[in-house]
Amino acid sequence: MVSKHVKVKVDELKAGSAVLKNLEISLGRILEEYWEEPVGPTPQPEMTDLREWDKKLLEKYRPLYMPFCDVCCLCTMGKCDLTKNKRGACGLDMSAQQSRIVLLACCIGAATHTAHARHLLEHLLDRYGRRHVLDVGGVNIEVEAPITRLVYGIRPRTLGDLEDVLDYVEKEITALISATHTGQEGNNMDFESKVFHAGMIDHLAMEVADIAQISAFNFPKADPEPRFAELGFGSVDASKPVILVIGHNVPPAIEITRYLKENGLEGKVELCGLCCTAHDASRHTHNAKIVGPLSWQLRFIRSGVPDVIVVDEQCIRADTLIEAGKVKTPVIATNGKNCQGLPDRTMDDPEEVARTLIEGGVGALILDPVKVGEVAVKTALGLAPRRERFKVMPDVEEVVREAKKCRQCNECMRACPNNLNIPKAMVEAAAGKLEGLAGLLDYCIGCARCDSACPERISIHTYMAKASEKALKEERFKIRVGRGAIQDVEIRNVGSPIVLGEIPGVVAFVGCSNYAEGGREVAEMAEEFAKRKYIVVASGCAAMSMAMTRDEEGKTIYERYPGDFDAGGVVNVGSCVSNAHIAGAAIKIASIFAKRKLRANYEEIADYIHNRVGAVGVAWGAMSQKAAAIASGFWRLGIPVIVGPHGFKYRRMLLGDKDLKGHWEVYDARTGKKVYAGPTPEHLFYAAESKEEVLPLIAKLCMRPNDTTKGRAIKLTHYIDLYKRTYGRIPEDIHLFVRTEADIPITMKDEIKSFLEEKGWVETEIPDPTLLPRLIRRRVE
Amino acid sequence: MALAESWQKAEVPGPLKAMLIPNPEVAASLISRSRNPVIVSGSETPKLEINGKRLIKYVEMLSERFSAPIVATSNTVRAFDEDRWRNVYSLSLAEATAKLSNPDWSVEGKNPPHDTALFIGFKYYTLWLALSNLKHYAEHLKTVSLEKYYQPHAAWSLPNLTDERWMENLEKITQKKEG
Ligand code: SF4
Ligand code: SF4
Ligand code: SF4
């Protein structure tokens, strides 16, 4: 039995004479213990407890800082000019400042997932009680919470157990944020170690949120073939009253479906969503449609289709109320973190609130999800007939008329993150040709900076959407809904082929839709690796983008590939918080397949994953602080993450240097000897310029020191093949990845052998790799 | 009068911003005076044309005019190979940035370090960030942006230009000296 916060305070107690005053007993919560595995070395680690492990990674993967800005303005001694590594008034230099900003970003991300988890959990405890049993996969899942077991060191059984995990998480985040205060941490490498800590903590919070909601809301429970949901602008039936939910915290959406069901309104009102709330609503009910990723927000609001918009938290445009107001759509804010300036109507009669909204109210803040359900439905039903004339895009004449106002000042293009040539498209539009505007929408992230910059106040983004109206209306795709966790049996089946390298890798496409060249690239990359029998995993907006491309038969990637966690599977785990299952799968490979001790045994498990599990995360459109935190959780596990071109703006990478031979030595656990294992994986955090650069890089970063010769030959085949396809030549670094002749892919034998000869290649050993001296079984004399 | 103003308006770097290259002659003399220049050519190089002329041709002319090796980032090396252009090394922008800030490194291993690096053919923001690293961490290196748009983190940069003016600049910079 583990007890926490036990406090007994007795100000006066006279035994015998039985005087008892001010007795205060606070036992906190007592966790019952169901797990026999002994507690490992790092239960509930504080921020320095895994510092040595972090150092091992950071020595190999050095930070490359790319400051956004030369100054620091965090305190009133500043602004300080840190140019060329000058120090600020507090003594901080540029490297420390950059790593501090990364830490702040990761803390914001981790705090966001944590506050989301806490808010969700409190709602679930209210509705289902502390004793509600966690169930993420029935009999198929023994290890229900791999990250919680690994980091916190307990085996949670009920919703109530998760409260303690969040207590720990909140304490750590507070400590981490405090380290960014002026006059605290000053060393960039220590900041980087804290970044890793924030990431690990973030993963824990995500796991809590997702296993709680899976258990309580009866989401698919690790089902490899869950049902399909409809996705796309055109999948929404605009002839019905339409409720749009946006954000990440699903209880309001769940209560909307409950209200619809309880009142016999299912099928009469259309419920659709954007971003992760849409994922989670679709995991709950077959009636929920997914409009698309974050970048679809503005085009869909401006289309006027939603009759009421319900926002919860995260990734919601700050101008939602203004945009919705233009098409007379009321907004219901449902979360204290995002009140939108609206009056609090939580305590008011739902009937009355709905009436105000129907009669022209701009919106209301309602902090009770049950009431949101009723108000949203009643408002949508009452308002839809009155909003008919707003459910239309502008006509072509308006676009042409407005385009004629364009004075070719280039302000829009200079504001556009993707430098889209709007002025040129405006000239064409003024002449009645809208194809140019339509073409831009494919590369547009829907930020509306162009609109904001235009001195003529032209609604550029709306006109792009109008120009693409036909295509948008035909946007109807199928996505497999988020399945949640990976089953233990799946892990047992793939454990060996992954660790030996015969399944060439696990590639996770995660994150937001801040793409430089459009979402099509994510779909193409995912397809490439599914075809090559990698395990493809997806979550969040990336999982949606992957669904938005069809083959000649009209099928999406989810319809063409199975959903199991196996070679050639395409696995949608779900929303942002479901990313925990991706890290969880890697952890389960170490614990279930390899039988490494799991409980509070972080270093050993991370060491196992880093050296043996060929997994890579690709966050092609990552933009948020949450994405930074998610990535850093993977870094601490030694899993590399690649981001797209806009990811350069995360302002630091963690790069290996393949030319430094000493950086790539591991211990051979059998002998204790240090062995050169090649740059595997070569980088830990890498921003790429183009899809062409990334395809071979993904294959390369799946290599691990532990690969068998057969596995390495398979991985090399994919790397060399993809490299040849995009670079048109063979890679210059093959010799670093060939350890013995048996590693050489048979089909490329002659070509590679002559290349190796040129490079003066010599054979090296294949170790039983570890970075941890304590795991050496027998030492060399 | 050309302005030292970032193309993407919000990209305000801080106290130190790139000196404006007022005319192509200044750029040419700046590069000529360098001991060991290198050209870094980005992912957009093969995709860009200026008034019908491929940008890659200018990169090749630069290499010839200043006897400088080319570092081709992303998969740009493919386009140079197709042109049968030698003296090209493939490194990613991430790797090239890390290597260029190392004073013991040069792309061919000769005469390290490079004292001047010319940049051309990038997405605006990927380059501004790579240049920012070099501005702060590569004391030995002078960075020169020959992009169409002003790059604030370079040491020297062309201003924001129209295609015509960009072409004119590149033509003049790459022109062989008489005699
Ligand atoms: S935190 Fe330090 S570097 Fe930043 S403004 Fe204050 S004194 Fe200057
Ligand atoms: S809305 Fe689209 S076109 Fe406008 S600035 Fe943003 S990305 Fe560019
Ligand atoms: S900002 Fe407006 S006026 Fe200026 S070029 Fe763009 S569309 Fe035309």
CSV table of C-alpha atoms in Angstrom, one decimal, chain A residues 323-546:
chain,number,residue,atom,x,y,z
A,323,GLU,CA,-15.5,35.6,-37.5
A,324,ALA,CA,-18.7,33.8,-36.3
A,325,GLY,CA,-20.4,37.1,-35.8
A,326,LYS,CA,-19.9,38.0,-39.5
A,327,VAL,CA,-22.1,35.0,-40.5
A,328,LYS,CA,-24.4,35.4,-37.5
A,329,THR,CA,-23.3,32.2,-35.8
A,330,PRO,CA,-23.4,32.3,-32.0
A,331,VAL,CA,-20.5,30.9,-30.1
A,332,ILE,CA,-20.7,28.9,-26.9
A,333,ALA,CA,-17.5,28.9,-24.9
A,334,THR,CA,-17.3,26.0,-22.5
A,335,ASN,CA,-14.0,26.2,-20.8
A,336,GLY,CA,-12.4,28.6,-18.3
A,337,LYS,CA,-9.2,28.7,-20.3
A,338,ASN,CA,-11.0,30.2,-23.2
A,339,CYS,CA,-13.9,32.4,-22.3
A,340,GLN,CA,-13.8,34.6,-25.5
A,341,GLY,CA,-15.1,37.6,-23.4
A,342,LEU,CA,-18.6,36.1,-23.2
A,343,PRO,CA,-21.0,36.5,-20.3
A,344,ASP,CA,-21.1,33.6,-17.9
A,345,ARG,CA,-24.6,32.0,-18.3
A,346,THR,CA,-23.7,28.7,-16.5
A,347,MET,CA,-26.3,29.3,-13.8
A,348,ASP,CA,-29.1,30.4,-16.1
A,349,ASP,CA,-31.9,28.4,-17.4
A,350,PRO,CA,-30.7,26.6,-20.6
A,351,GLU,CA,-34.1,27.4,-22.3
A,352,GLU,CA,-33.6,31.1,-21.6
A,353,VAL,CA,-29.9,31.0,-22.8
A,354,ALA,CA,-30.9,29.3,-26.1
A,355,ARG,CA,-33.6,31.9,-26.6
A,356,THR,CA,-31.1,34.8,-26.3
A,357,LEU,CA,-28.8,33.1,-28.7
A,358,ILE,CA,-31.6,32.4,-31.2
A,359,GLU,CA,-32.6,36.0,-31.0
A,360,GLY,CA,-29.2,37.4,-32.0
A,361,GLY,CA,-27.0,36.9,-29.0
A,362,VAL,CA,-23.3,36.6,-30.0
A,363,GLY,CA,-22.6,33.9,-27.5
A,364,ALA,CA,-22.4,32.6,-24.0
A,365,LEU,CA,-20.0,31.1,-21.6
A,366,ILE,CA,-21.4,27.9,-20.1
A,367,LEU,CA,-19.0,26.0,-17.9
A,368,ASP,CA,-21.3,23.0,-17.4
A,369,PRO,CA,-21.0,20.5,-20.3
A,370,VAL,CA,-24.5,19.1,-19.6
A,371,LYS,CA,-26.1,22.5,-20.0
A,372,VAL,CA,-23.9,23.1,-23.1
A,373,GLY,CA,-25.5,20.0,-24.6
A,374,GLU,CA,-29.0,21.3,-24.2
A,375,VAL,CA,-28.3,24.9,-25.2
A,376,ALA,CA,-26.3,24.0,-28.3
A,377,VAL,CA,-29.0,21.7,-29.6
A,378,LYS,CA,-31.9,24.0,-28.8
A,379,THR,CA,-30.0,27.0,-30.4
A,380,ALA,CA,-29.1,25.1,-33.5
A,381,LEU,CA,-32.7,23.9,-34.0
A,382,GLY,CA,-34.2,27.3,-33.4
A,383,LEU,CA,-31.6,29.3,-35.4
A,384,ALA,CA,-31.1,27.1,-38.5
A,385,PRO,CA,-34.3,28.2,-40.2
A,386,ARG,CA,-33.4,31.9,-39.7
A,387,ARG,CA,-29.8,31.5,-40.9
A,388,GLU,CA,-30.5,30.1,-44.4
A,389,ARG,CA,-29.2,33.2,-46.2
A,390,PHE,CA,-25.9,33.1,-44.3
A,391,LYS,CA,-25.1,29.6,-45.3
A,392,VAL,CA,-23.6,30.7,-48.6
A,393,MET,CA,-20.2,31.8,-49.9
A,394,PRO,CA,-20.0,35.1,-51.6
A,395,ASP,CA,-20.9,35.1,-55.3
A,396,VAL,CA,-18.3,35.2,-58.1
A,397,GLU,CA,-19.3,38.8,-59.0
A,398,GLU,CA,-18.3,39.9,-55.5
A,399,VAL,CA,-14.9,38.2,-55.8
A,400,VAL,CA,-14.2,39.9,-59.2
A,401,ARG,CA,-15.5,43.3,-57.9
A,402,GLU,CA,-13.3,43.1,-54.8
A,403,ALA,CA,-10.3,41.7,-56.7
A,404,LYS,CA,-10.4,44.8,-58.9
A,405,LYS,CA,-9.7,46.9,-55.8
A,406,CYS,CA,-6.3,45.2,-55.4
A,407,ARG,CA,-3.5,47.7,-55.7
A,408,GLN,CA,-0.7,45.1,-56.0
A,409,CYS,CA,1.0,46.3,-52.9
A,410,ASN,CA,2.2,42.8,-51.9
A,411,GLU,CA,1.3,43.3,-48.3
A,412,CYS,CA,-0.7,40.0,-48.3
A,413,MET,CA,2.2,38.0,-49.7
A,414,ARG,CA,4.6,39.5,-47.2
A,415,ALA,CA,2.3,38.5,-44.4
A,416,CYS,CA,1.7,35.0,-45.7
A,417,PRO,CA,3.8,32.4,-44.0
A,418,ASN,CA,4.0,30.4,-47.2
A,419,ASN,CA,4.7,33.5,-49.4
A,420,LEU,CA,1.7,32.7,-51.6
A,421,ASN,CA,1.5,34.8,-54.6
A,422,ILE,CA,-1.9,36.4,-53.9
A,423,PRO,CA,-1.3,39.6,-55.8
A,424,LYS,CA,-0.9,37.6,-59.1
A,425,ALA,CA,-4.0,35.6,-58.3
A,426,MET,CA,-5.9,38.9,-57.7
A,427,VAL,CA,-5.0,40.2,-61.1
A,428,GLU,CA,-6.4,37.0,-62.7
A,429,ALA,CA,-9.5,37.1,-60.5
A,430,ALA,CA,-10.1,40.7,-61.5
A,431,ALA,CA,-10.3,39.4,-65.1
A,432,GLY,CA,-12.8,36.8,-64.0
A,433,LYS,CA,-10.4,33.8,-63.7
A,434,LEU,CA,-10.5,32.3,-60.2
A,435,GLU,CA,-8.3,29.3,-60.8
A,436,GLY,CA,-5.3,31.0,-59.4
A,437,LEU,CA,-7.0,31.8,-56.1
A,438,ALA,CA,-8.4,28.2,-56.0
A,439,GLY,CA,-4.9,26.8,-56.5
A,440,LEU,CA,-3.5,28.7,-53.6
A,441,LEU,CA,-5.9,27.1,-51.1
A,442,ASP,CA,-4.0,23.8,-51.3
A,443,TYR,CA,-0.9,25.6,-49.8
A,444,CYS,CA,-2.8,27.8,-47.4
A,445,ILE,CA,-2.8,27.1,-43.7
A,446,GLY,CA,-5.9,29.3,-43.1
A,447,CYS,CA,-4.2,31.9,-40.9
A,448,ALA,CA,-5.8,34.9,-42.5
A,449,ARG,CA,-2.7,37.0,-42.0
A,450,CYS,CA,-3.2,38.1,-45.6
A,451,ASP,CA,-6.7,39.5,-44.8
A,452,SER,CA,-5.3,41.3,-41.8
A,453,ALA,CA,-2.5,42.9,-43.9
A,454,CYS,CA,-4.6,44.0,-46.9
A,455,PRO,CA,-5.1,47.8,-46.9
A,456,GLU,CA,-8.2,47.3,-49.1
A,457,ARG,CA,-9.7,44.9,-46.6
A,458,ILE,CA,-10.2,42.3,-49.2
A,459,SER,CA,-11.4,39.0,-47.7
A,460,ILE,CA,-8.7,37.1,-49.4
A,461,HIS,CA,-9.1,33.8,-47.6
A,462,THR,CA,-12.8,33.7,-48.1
A,463,TYR,CA,-12.4,34.3,-51.9
A,464,MET,CA,-9.9,31.5,-52.1
A,465,ALA,CA,-12.5,29.2,-50.5
A,466,LYS,CA,-15.1,30.5,-52.9
A,467,ALA,CA,-12.8,29.8,-55.8
A,468,SER,CA,-12.4,26.3,-54.5
A,469,GLU,CA,-16.1,25.9,-53.5
A,470,LYS,CA,-16.7,22.9,-55.8
A,471,ALA,CA,-13.7,21.0,-54.6
A,472,LEU,CA,-14.5,21.8,-51.0
A,473,LYS,CA,-18.1,20.5,-51.4
A,474,GLU,CA,-16.7,17.3,-52.9
A,475,GLU,CA,-14.4,16.8,-49.9
A,476,ARG,CA,-15.7,13.6,-48.5
A,477,PHE,CA,-13.2,11.1,-47.1
A,478,LYS,CA,-13.1,8.1,-44.8
A,479,ILE,CA,-10.9,7.9,-41.7
A,480,ARG,CA,-10.7,5.1,-39.3
A,481,VAL,CA,-11.6,6.6,-35.9
A,482,GLY,CA,-8.9,6.7,-33.2
A,483,ARG,CA,-8.4,3.3,-31.8
A,484,GLY,CA,-6.4,4.4,-28.6
A,485,ALA,CA,-3.9,1.9,-27.3
A,486,ILE,CA,-2.0,-0.9,-28.9
A,487,GLN,CA,-2.9,-4.4,-27.7
A,488,ASP,CA,-0.4,-6.4,-25.8
A,489,VAL,CA,-0.7,-9.2,-28.2
A,490,GLU,CA,0.1,-6.9,-31.1
A,491,ILE,CA,3.2,-5.9,-29.3
A,492,ARG,CA,4.2,-9.5,-28.7
A,493,ASN,CA,3.8,-10.2,-32.4
A,494,VAL,CA,5.8,-7.3,-33.7
A,495,GLY,CA,8.3,-7.0,-30.9
A,496,SER,CA,10.8,-9.4,-32.3
A,497,PRO,CA,10.7,-8.3,-36.0
A,498,ILE,CA,10.9,-4.6,-34.9
A,499,VAL,CA,13.8,-5.2,-32.5
A,500,LEU,CA,15.7,-7.4,-35.0
A,501,GLY,CA,15.0,-4.8,-37.7
A,502,GLU,CA,12.9,-7.0,-39.9
A,503,ILE,CA,10.0,-4.7,-39.7
A,504,PRO,CA,12.0,-1.7,-40.9
A,505,GLY,CA,10.5,0.8,-38.6
A,506,VAL,CA,7.6,2.5,-36.9
A,507,VAL,CA,6.8,5.9,-38.4
A,508,ALA,CA,4.5,8.1,-36.5
A,509,PHE,CA,2.9,11.1,-38.4
A,510,VAL,CA,1.7,13.4,-35.7
A,511,GLY,CA,1.0,17.1,-35.0
A,512,CYS,CA,-0.6,20.1,-36.5
A,513,SER,CA,-1.3,21.3,-40.1
A,514,ASN,CA,1.2,24.1,-40.4
A,515,TYR,CA,2.4,22.7,-43.7
A,516,ALA,CA,4.7,24.5,-46.1
A,517,GLU,CA,3.5,22.7,-49.2
A,518,GLY,CA,0.1,21.4,-48.1
A,519,GLY,CA,-1.3,18.4,-46.3
A,520,ARG,CA,-0.9,16.2,-49.4
A,521,GLU,CA,2.8,15.7,-48.5
A,522,VAL,CA,1.8,13.9,-45.3
A,523,ALA,CA,-0.5,11.6,-47.1
A,524,GLU,CA,2.2,10.8,-49.7
A,525,MET,CA,4.8,10.1,-47.0
A,526,ALA,CA,2.5,7.9,-45.0
A,527,GLU,CA,1.6,6.0,-48.1
A,528,GLU,CA,5.2,5.5,-49.1
A,529,PHE,CA,6.0,3.8,-45.7
A,530,ALA,CA,2.8,1.8,-45.5
A,531,LYS,CA,3.6,0.4,-48.9
A,532,ARG,CA,7.1,-0.5,-47.7
A,533,LYS,CA,5.6,-2.4,-44.8
A,534,TYR,CA,6.7,-0.1,-42.1
A,535,ILE,CA,4.2,0.4,-39.3
A,536,VAL,CA,2.5,3.7,-39.9
A,537,VAL,CA,0.9,5.4,-36.9
A,538,ALA,CA,-1.0,8.7,-36.9
A,539,SER,CA,-2.7,11.1,-34.6
A,540,GLY,CA,-4.2,14.6,-34.5
A,541,CYS,CA,-4.4,16.8,-37.5
A,542,ALA,CA,-1.8,14.8,-39.3
A,543,ALA,CA,-4.1,11.7,-39.1
A,544,MET,CA,-6.8,13.9,-40.8
A,545,SER,CA,-4.5,15.2,-43.5
A,546,MET,CA,-3.5,11.7,-44.4
